[in-house]
Coordinates of C-alpha atoms and ligand atoms in Angstrom, one line a residue:
X82 CA 13.4 19.9 14.5
X83 CA 11.2 16.7 15.3
X84 CA 12.3 13.5 14.0
X85 CA 10.7 10.2 14.5
X86 CA 13.0 9.2 17.3
X87 CA 12.0 12.1 19.3
X88 CA 8.4 12.5 18.6
X89 CA 5.0 10.2 18.7
X90 CA 6.2 6.7 18.4
X91 CA 3.4 4.4 18.9
X92 CA 1.3 7.2 20.3
X93 CA -1.9 6.4 18.4
X94 CA -4.5 4.3 19.4
X95 CA -4.2 0.9 17.8
X96 CA -7.2 -0.6 15.9
X97 CA -7.6 -4.0 17.3
X98 CA -10.3 -6.1 15.5
X99 CA -12.3 -8.2 17.6
X100 CA -12.6 -12.2 17.3
X101 CA -9.8 -14.3 15.5
X102 CA -9.0 -13.7 12.0
X103 CA -10.1 -16.5 9.6
X104 CA -7.0 -16.4 7.5
X105 CA -8.8 -16.7 4.0
X106 CA -7.2 -18.4 1.1
X107 CA -6.1 -16.1 -1.7
X108 CA -9.1 -17.6 -3.8
X109 CA -11.4 -16.7 -1.4
X110 CA -10.2 -13.0 -1.3
X111 CA -10.0 -12.7 -5.0
X112 CA -13.7 -13.8 -5.2
X113 CA -14.9 -11.5 -2.4
X114 CA -13.0 -8.7 -4.2
X115 CA -14.6 -9.2 -7.3
X116 CA -18.2 -10.1 -6.0
X117 CA -18.4 -6.9 -4.0
X118 CA -16.4 -4.4 -6.3
X119 CA -13.1 -4.0 -4.7
X120 CA -10.8 -5.2 -7.4
X121 CA -11.3 -6.4 -11.1
X122 CA -9.0 -7.8 -13.7
X123 CA -7.9 -4.8 -16.0
X124 CA -9.8 -4.9 -19.3
X125 CA -11.7 -8.0 -18.3
X126 CA -14.0 -8.0 -21.2
X127 CA -10.8 -8.6 -23.4
X128 CA -9.6 -11.4 -21.1
X129 CA -7.4 -9.1 -18.8
X130 CA -3.8 -8.3 -19.0
X131 CA -1.4 -10.2 -16.8
X132 CA -0.3 -8.0 -13.7
X133 CA -2.8 -5.3 -14.1
X134 CA -5.5 -4.6 -12.0
X135 CA -8.5 -2.1 -11.5
X136 CA -10.0 -1.0 -8.5
X137 CA -13.8 -1.1 -8.4
X138 CA -16.0 1.4 -6.3
X139 CA -15.2 -0.1 -2.9
X140 CA -11.4 -0.9 -3.6
X141 CA -10.9 3.0 -5.1
X142 CA -12.6 4.3 -1.6
X143 CA -10.1 1.8 0.1
X144 CA -7.1 2.9 -1.5
X145 CA -8.0 6.6 -1.2
X146 CA -8.3 5.9 2.6
X147 CA -5.1 4.0 2.6
X148 CA -3.3 6.9 1.0
X149 CA -5.1 9.5 3.4
X150 CA -3.9 7.6 6.4
X151 CA -0.5 7.4 5.5
X152 CA -0.2 11.2 4.6
X153 CA -1.7 11.9 7.9
X154 CA 0.7 9.7 9.4
X155 CA 3.8 10.4 7.6
X156 CA 3.4 14.1 6.2
X157 CA 0.9 15.9 8.6
X158 CA 2.5 14.5 11.8
X159 CA 6.0 16.2 11.0
X160 CA 6.5 19.9 10.5
X161 CA 9.6 18.7 8.6
X162 CA 8.0 16.5 6.0
X163 CA 6.6 18.1 2.9
X164 CA 5.0 16.5 -0.1
X165 CA 5.8 16.3 -4.0
X166 CA 4.0 15.3 -7.0
X167 CA 6.7 14.4 -9.7
X168 CA 5.9 13.3 -13.2
X169 CA 5.8 9.6 -14.4
X170 CA 8.3 10.2 -17.2
X171 CA 11.5 12.1 -16.3
X172 CA 14.5 12.8 -18.2
X173 CA 15.9 9.5 -18.9
X174 CA 19.2 10.7 -17.9
X175 CA 17.9 10.2 -14.4
X176 CA 17.4 6.7 -14.6
X177 CA 20.7 6.1 -16.3
X178 CA 22.4 8.2 -13.4
X179 CA 20.6 6.1 -10.7
X180 CA 21.6 3.0 -12.1
X181 CA 18.1 1.6 -13.1
X182 CA 18.9 1.6 -16.8
X183 CA 21.9 -0.7 -16.3
X184 CA 20.9 -2.7 -13.2
X185 CA 17.2 -2.6 -12.4
X186 CA 17.0 -6.3 -13.2
X187 CA 16.0 -9.4 -11.8
X188 CA 17.1 -13.0 -12.4
X189 CA 15.3 -14.7 -14.9
X190 CA 15.0 -18.5 -16.2
X191 CA 13.0 -20.6 -18.4
X192 CA 12.2 -24.2 -17.9
X193 CA 13.2 -26.2 -21.0
X194 CA 10.5 -28.6 -20.8
X195 CA 7.4 -26.6 -20.4
X196 CA 8.7 -23.2 -21.4
X197 CA 7.6 -21.3 -18.3
X198 CA 9.3 -18.3 -17.0
X199 CA 10.6 -17.8 -13.3
X200 CA 12.6 -15.6 -11.2
X201 CA 15.6 -17.5 -10.4
X202 CA 15.5 -15.8 -6.5
X203 CA 12.2 -17.2 -6.1
X204 CA 12.9 -20.6 -7.0
X205 CA 16.0 -20.9 -4.8
X206 CA 14.5 -18.8 -1.9
X207 CA 17.8 -16.8 -1.9
X208 CA 19.2 -13.7 -3.5
X209 CA 22.4 -13.3 -4.8
X210 CA 24.5 -11.1 -7.3
X211 CA 26.8 -14.2 -8.5
X212 CA 24.3 -15.5 -11.2
X213 CA 26.4 -18.9 -11.2
X214 CA 25.2 -19.6 -7.4
X215 CA 21.5 -19.7 -9.1
X216 CA 22.7 -21.9 -11.8
X217 CA 24.1 -24.5 -9.5
X218 CA 21.2 -24.4 -6.8
X219 CA 18.6 -24.8 -9.7
X220 CA 20.1 -28.0 -10.8
X221 CA 18.3 -29.6 -7.7
X222 CA 15.1 -27.6 -8.0
X223 CA 11.7 -29.0 -9.3
X224 CA 9.8 -26.9 -12.0
X225 CA 6.8 -25.6 -10.1
X226 CA 4.8 -25.7 -13.3
X227 CA 5.6 -29.3 -14.9
X228 CA 7.2 -30.8 -12.0
X229 CA 10.5 -31.8 -13.8
X230 CA 14.1 -31.3 -12.1
X231 CA 17.0 -29.9 -14.0
X232 CA 15.5 -28.2 -16.9
X233 CA 16.1 -24.7 -16.1
X234 CA 18.2 -22.4 -18.6
X235 CA 21.3 -20.4 -17.7
X236 CA 20.0 -17.4 -15.4
X237 CA 20.0 -14.2 -17.1
X238 CA 19.5 -10.6 -16.1
X239 CA 15.9 -9.1 -17.1
X240 CA 15.6 -5.2 -16.8
X241 CA 12.2 -4.5 -15.8
X242 CA 12.0 -0.8 -17.1
X243 CA 9.2 0.0 -19.3
X244 CA 10.2 1.9 -22.5
X245 CA 8.5 4.2 -24.3
X246 CA 9.1 7.3 -26.9
X247 CA 8.8 10.9 -26.2
X248 CA 7.4 12.7 -29.2
X249 CA 6.5 11.8 -32.7
X250 CA 9.9 10.1 -33.5
X251 CA 10.6 6.4 -32.5
X252 CA 14.3 6.3 -32.3
X253 CA 16.7 5.4 -29.6
X254 CA 17.3 9.3 -28.9
X255 CA 13.7 9.8 -27.9
X256 CA 13.6 6.7 -25.6
X257 CA 12.2 7.4 -22.0
X258 CA 11.1 5.2 -19.1
X259 CA 8.0 4.9 -17.3
X260 CA 9.3 5.4 -13.6
X261 CA 10.1 2.1 -11.9
X262 CA 9.7 3.9 -8.5
X263 CA 8.5 7.4 -7.3
X264 CA 11.7 8.1 -5.5
X265 CA 13.7 9.2 -8.6
X266 CA 11.6 12.3 -9.0
X267 CA 12.3 13.1 -5.3
X268 CA 16.1 13.1 -5.6
X269 CA 16.0 15.4 -8.8
X270 CA 14.0 17.9 -6.9
X271 CA 15.9 17.7 -3.6
X272 CA 17.3 21.3 -4.1
X273 CA 14.2 23.1 -5.1
X274 CA 12.0 21.7 -2.5
X275 CA 14.8 22.4 0.0
X276 CA 15.0 26.0 -0.9
X277 CA 11.0 26.7 -1.2
X278 CA 10.0 24.9 1.9
X279 CA 13.1 26.3 3.8
X280 CA 13.5 22.9 5.4
X281 CA 16.9 22.1 7.1
X282 CA 18.3 18.6 7.8
X283 CA 16.7 16.5 8.9
X284 CA 13.7 16.8 6.6
X285 CA 11.7 14.7 4.4
X286 CA 9.9 14.7 1.2
X287 CA 6.9 12.3 0.7
X288 CA 5.4 11.2 -2.5
X289 CA 2.4 8.8 -3.6
X290 CA 2.2 7.8 -7.1
X291 CA 2.3 5.0 -10.0
X292 CA 5.3 3.1 -10.7
X293 CA 5.8 0.6 -13.5
X294 CA 7.9 -2.7 -13.4
X295 CA 7.8 -5.2 -16.3
X296 CA 7.8 -8.0 -13.7
X297 CA 9.0 -11.3 -14.8
X298 CA 6.1 -13.1 -13.2
X299 CA 3.7 -10.8 -11.8
X300 CA 0.9 -12.9 -9.8
X301 CA -0.4 -13.6 -6.2
X302 CA -3.5 -11.2 -7.3
X303 CA -2.5 -7.8 -6.5
X304 CA 0.6 -8.6 -4.5
X305 CA 2.8 -8.6 -7.7
X306 CA 1.5 -6.2 -10.4
X307 CA 3.4 -4.3 -13.2
X308 CA 1.6 -1.2 -12.5
X309 CA 1.5 -0.4 -9.0
X310 CA 1.2 2.7 -6.7
X311 CA 3.7 3.4 -3.8
X312 CA 3.9 5.6 -0.8
X313 CA 7.6 6.5 -0.5
X314 CA 9.2 9.0 2.0
X315 CA 12.8 9.9 1.5
X316 CA 14.1 11.4 4.6
X317 CA 17.5 13.2 4.5
X318 CA 19.9 13.1 7.6
X319 CA 23.2 14.0 8.4
X320 CA 25.4 10.9 8.1
X321 CA 26.4 10.5 11.8
X322 CA 22.5 9.6 12.8
X323 CA 21.9 7.3 9.6
X324 CA 21.6 4.2 11.5
X325 CA 19.8 5.4 14.4
X326 CA 17.1 7.1 12.0
X327 CA 16.7 4.0 10.1
X328 CA 15.9 1.8 13.4
X329 CA 13.3 4.7 14.5
X330 CA 11.7 4.8 10.7
X331 CA 11.2 1.0 11.3
X332 CA 9.3 1.4 14.4
X333 CA 7.5 4.4 12.9
X334 CA 6.3 2.1 9.9
X335 CA 5.6 -1.0 12.3
X336 CA 3.6 1.1 14.5
X337 CA 1.5 2.7 11.6
X338 CA 0.6 -0.9 10.2
X339 CA -0.6 -1.9 13.4
X340 CA -2.6 1.4 13.9
X341 CA -4.5 0.9 10.7
X342 CA -5.5 -2.8 11.7
X343 CA -2.8 -5.3 10.7
X344 CA -2.2 -7.7 13.8
X345 CA 1.3 -8.0 15.4
X346 CA 1.8 -11.6 15.0
X347 CA 1.2 -11.4 11.1
X348 CA 4.4 -8.9 10.8
X349 CA 7.7 -9.7 11.2
X350 CA 11.0 -8.0 10.2
X351 CA 13.7 -9.3 7.7
X352 CA 17.0 -7.8 7.5
X353 CA 18.7 -8.1 4.0
X354 CA 22.0 -9.6 4.3
X355 CA 25.3 -7.9 2.7
X356 CA 24.8 -9.7 -0.4
X357 CA 21.2 -9.3 -0.9
X358 CA 21.0 -5.6 -0.6
X359 CA 22.2 -3.0 -3.2
X360 CA 25.6 -2.4 -2.9
X361 CA 25.4 1.4 -1.6
X362 CA 22.8 0.4 0.9
X363 CA 24.0 0.5 4.6
X364 CA 21.1 -1.6 5.9
X365 CA 17.8 -2.7 4.7
X366 CA 14.9 -4.2 6.4
X367 CA 11.6 -5.6 5.0
X368 CA 8.3 -5.7 7.3
X369 CA 6.8 -8.8 5.8
X370 CA 3.0 -9.6 6.4
X371 CA 1.9 -13.2 6.3
X372 CA 0.0 -13.4 3.2
X373 CA -1.8 -16.6 2.3
X374 CA 1.3 -17.6 0.2
X375 CA 3.6 -16.9 3.5
X376 CA 5.5 -14.1 4.8
X377 CA 6.3 -11.8 2.2
X378 CA 7.5 -8.2 1.6
X379 CA 5.0 -5.6 2.2
X380 CA 7.0 -2.5 3.4
X381 CA 10.8 -1.9 2.5
X382 CA 12.7 0.5 4.9
X383 CA 16.3 1.1 3.4
X384 CA 19.0 3.1 4.6
X385 CA 20.7 4.4 1.2
X386 CA 23.5 6.4 2.4
X387 CA 24.5 9.4 0.2
X388 CA 24.0 7.1 -2.8
X389 CA 21.4 8.8 -4.5
X390 CA 21.9 12.5 -4.1
X391 CA 25.9 11.6 -5.0
X392 CA 24.8 10.0 -8.3
X393 CA 22.3 12.6 -9.3
X394 CA 24.8 15.3 -8.8
X395 CA 27.2 13.3 -11.1
X396 CA 24.8 12.8 -13.6
X397 CA 23.5 16.3 -13.9
X398 CA 26.5 18.2 -13.2
X399 CA 24.2 20.1 -10.2
X400 CA 26.0 20.2 -6.9
X401 CA 23.4 18.8 -4.4
X402 CA 25.2 18.7 -1.4
X403 CA 24.0 20.5 1.7
X404 CA 25.6 23.4 3.6
X405 CA 24.7 23.0 7.4
X406 CA 24.8 26.5 9.0
X407 CA 25.6 25.6 12.7
X408 CA 28.5 23.5 11.8
X409 CA 29.6 25.3 8.8
X410 CA 30.0 22.0 7.3
X411 CA 29.1 20.9 3.6
X412 CA 28.2 17.3 3.2
X413 CA 26.0 15.1 0.8
X414 CA 22.8 14.2 3.0
X415 CA 22.0 10.5 3.9
X416 CA 18.9 9.0 3.1
X417 CA 16.3 6.6 4.6
X418 CA 13.7 5.3 2.5
X419 CA 10.5 3.7 4.0
X420 CA 8.4 2.4 0.8
X421 CA 5.1 0.6 0.6
X422 CA 2.7 -0.5 -2.2
X423 CA -1.0 0.7 -1.8
X424 CA -2.0 -2.6 -3.5
X425 CA 0.2 -4.9 -1.2
X426 CA -1.2 -3.1 1.9
X427 CA -4.8 -3.4 0.5
X428 CA -4.6 -7.2 0.3
X429 CA -2.9 -7.3 3.8
X430 CA -5.8 -5.3 5.3
X431 CA -8.3 -7.3 3.6
X432 CA -6.6 -10.5 4.6
X433 CA -6.2 -9.6 8.0
X434 CA -10.0 -8.2 8.3
X435 CA -11.7 -11.1 6.9
X436 CA -13.8 -13.2 9.4
X437 CA -16.4 -15.9 8.5
X438 CA -18.6 -16.1 11.8
X439 CA -21.2 -18.6 12.7
X440 CA -24.5 -16.3 13.6
X441 CA -27.6 -18.6 14.8
X442 CA -26.3 -21.6 12.6
X443 CA -25.5 -19.1 9.3
X444 CA -22.2 -18.2 8.1
X445 CA -21.5 -14.4 8.2
X446 CA -18.8 -13.1 6.3
X447 CA -17.6 -9.9 7.5
X448 CA -14.4 -7.3 6.9
X449 CA -13.4 -6.1 10.2
X450 CA -11.7 -3.1 8.9
X451 CA -10.8 -0.2 11.3
X452 CA -13.3 2.6 10.2
X453 CA -10.2 4.9 8.9
X454 CA -9.8 2.4 6.2
X455 CA -13.4 1.1 5.9
X456 CA -14.6 2.0 2.2
X457 CA -18.0 3.0 3.5
X458 CA -18.3 4.3 7.2
X459 CA -22.1 4.3 7.6
X460 CA -25.1 2.9 5.5
X461 CA -28.6 4.2 5.4
X462 CA -31.1 1.7 5.0
X463 CA -34.6 2.6 5.0
X464 CA -36.9 -0.4 5.8
X465 CA -38.6 -0.2 2.7
X466 CA -39.3 2.1 -0.3
X467 CA -42.1 3.5 1.4
X468 CA -42.7 7.0 0.3
X469 CA -42.9 8.2 4.1
X470 CA -39.7 6.7 5.0
X471 CA -37.5 8.1 2.0
X472 CA -37.5 11.7 2.8
X473 CA -36.3 10.9 6.7
X474 CA -33.7 8.5 5.1
X475 CA -32.5 11.2 2.4
X476 CA -32.3 13.7 5.0
X477 CA -30.2 11.7 7.2
X478 CA -28.0 10.8 4.4
X479 CA -27.6 14.5 3.6
X480 CA -26.5 15.2 7.1
X481 CA -23.9 12.6 7.3
X482 CA -22.6 12.8 4.2
X483 CA -20.4 15.9 4.6
X484 CA -18.5 14.1 7.3
X485 CA -18.3 10.4 6.3
X486 CA -18.5 8.0 3.0
X487 CA -22.0 7.2 3.4
X488 CA -24.2 4.6 1.2
X489 CA -27.9 4.7 0.7
X490 CA -29.6 1.3 0.1
X491 CA -33.3 0.6 -0.1
X492 CA -33.6 -2.6 -2.0
X493 CA -33.7 -6.2 -0.6
X494 CA -34.5 -7.6 2.7
X495 CA -33.0 -5.7 5.8
X496 CA -31.0 -9.0 6.5
X497 CA -29.4 -9.3 3.0
X498 CA -28.7 -5.5 3.3
X499 CA -26.8 -6.2 6.7
X500 CA -24.8 -9.2 5.3
X501 CA -23.8 -7.0 2.1
X502 CA -22.6 -4.1 4.4
X503 CA -20.7 -6.7 6.7
X504 CA -19.0 -7.9 3.6
X505 CA -17.6 -4.8 2.7
X506 CA -16.6 -3.8 6.1
X507 CA -19.1 -1.0 7.2
X508 CA -19.0 -0.2 10.7
X509 CA -22.3 1.1 11.1
X510 CA -25.8 0.9 9.7
X511 CA -28.6 3.3 10.4
X512 CA -32.2 1.7 9.7
X513 CA -35.1 3.8 9.3
X514 CA -38.5 2.1 10.1
X515 CA -42.1 2.9 10.6
X516 CA -41.4 3.4 14.1
X517 CA -39.3 6.3 13.0
X518 CA -42.5 8.0 11.9
X519 CA -43.8 8.3 15.6
X520 CA -40.8 8.3 17.7
X521 CA -38.5 10.5 15.4
X522 CA -35.7 7.9 16.3
X523 CA -33.5 5.3 14.4
X524 CA -31.5 2.0 14.7
X525 CA -27.9 2.0 14.8
X526 CA -26.4 -1.6 13.9
X527 CA -22.7 -2.2 15.0
X528 CA -21.1 -4.3 12.6
X529 CA -18.9 -6.1 15.0
X530 CA -21.1 -6.9 17.9
X531 CA -24.2 -6.9 15.6
X532 CA -26.0 -5.1 18.7
X533 CA -28.5 -2.5 17.9
X534 CA -29.3 0.5 19.7
X535 CA -32.3 3.1 19.0
X536 CA -31.3 6.8 18.9
X537 CA -33.0 10.0 18.4
X538 CA -32.3 11.5 15.0
X539 CA -31.1 14.9 16.5
X540 CA -28.7 12.7 18.4
X541 CA -27.4 10.8 15.3
X542 CA -24.2 12.7 14.3
X543 CA -23.1 12.7 17.8
X544 CA -24.0 8.9 18.4
X545 CA -22.3 8.2 15.2
X546 CA -19.1 10.2 15.6
X547 CA -18.6 8.3 19.2
X548 CA -19.1 4.9 18.1
X549 CA -16.8 5.3 15.1
X550 CA -14.1 6.7 17.4
X551 CA -14.6 3.8 19.7
X552 CA -14.1 1.2 17.3
Ligands
ATP788 P1 10.3 -7.5 -4.3 O1 11.3 -8.1 -3.6 O2 8.8 -8.2 -3.6 O3 10.0 -7.5 -5.9 P2 11.2 -4.9 -3.9 O4 12.3 -5.2 -3.0 O5 11.5 -4.7 -5.5 O6 10.0 -5.9 -3.9 P3 10.9 -2.3 -3.5 O7 11.7 -1.7 -4.5 O8 11.6 -2.0 -2.2 O9 10.5 -3.7 -3.6 O10 9.6 -1.4 -3.4 C1 8.9 -0.9 -2.6 C2 7.6 -1.4 -2.1 O11 6.9 -1.0 -3.3 C3 7.5 -2.9 -1.8 O12 7.8 -3.1 -0.4 C4 6.0 -3.1 -2.1 O13 5.0 -3.0 -1.1 C5 6.0 -2.2 -3.5 N1 6.1 -3.3 -4.5 C6 7.5 -3.1 -5.1 N2 7.3 -3.8 -6.3 C7 5.8 -4.2 -6.4 C8 4.8 -4.9 -7.5 N3 5.5 -5.7 -8.5 N4 3.7 -5.1 -7.3 C9 3.1 -4.6 -6.1 N5 3.9 -3.8 -5.2 C10 5.4 -3.7 -5.4

């Protein structure tokens, strides 16, 4: 059975955007995301809600492309990985057993001078389970909001689970939680999936879905939100190969990030020390990306040992151990968990793709996305709204729309339309002009080189396909 260490490490073509990234500020990205319809504040007409963001037309397409790319890479490439779609609300006993009800906490402090609330580990830049270590360090830390030193309250643990009630009665007996990660549903369905998919270890269960965390300090745009979407894989292995598989999955994840357009020099590995990682984890590595606010966790790859299946066995009273036929032995599978947020990745991809270029004395903003990630692949631009051009342009749209996300735009000057497509990262524009009526040909413009070629309409699908693959 294939395993990441034995199969396609780095076999995919890497997407390499040409020209140097511009390293935009967060303000620049927020403003572009809003202006072009990638991301809006949730319920903006009511003033928004901290930690909640909506994806607009292009953000929706891009997030879908990210999910599809992940699924293709982490599920379709492995015969031993299968999918699951579990519910957001589960039996609360699951979260009690996993430890989330009691320990899914972040250390919280308030500034006594300005009443602002912070995460203690963000202020001190280290993580510890011993809260007094935060209190000691914080006596010398300035409040990032009011600038005063020595005004922090004692560190308290704050539980980030969102609570709700199931059914019409709002008593403690009916409390349930919005899942804080998608993984819980995977462990609870471990046995059903194992039996119905007839997998043997090593095998994996993948899931993409919403998770909810009542973050103390949401912020940095869509980096830290309260309603997030995760792409998680739980890979079940026998205990003797846990560390090897963990290392292999770190590489698979890194290579995938490179293949969809993140540059190598903006990624680095951060290994959690024994005091930082969960007590049950044998190793935990973050793949960090250099966001405008510095290197921060993009992708977590944890080796969680047999913790999850053991606690779910105890909590449910169902034996979730695995019988290994070849060795006639029974054991609790160990788990490698690569987990990444769709929003954090979307932000990193926008940041990495952003360029400001000087074109004949004018500034051009362009998002050099890999075509796999770009929200729109081809824009169809008839030179004018002329009634003779429109049917040809519509015909081309219909011809391409089955294969790609295609946009049709016939308003404004062609220069402005090119700039708009550059700003949303569309790899190719097809222009239909008055010569088309005579020569039955159209112009294809390349986003990165801005070069144009004339192509017969009959050859267009083949040419587009070639050009997209050559990016
Ligand atoms: P952090 O230390 O930044 O709070 P975490 O270690 O709690 O993150 P994990 O529990 O490992 O994060 O979650 C896996 C992945 O889910 C993260 O690597 C990140 O991509 C994403 N993620 C987690 N929390 C958030 C959040 N509040 N907003 C957006 N994405 C998140």
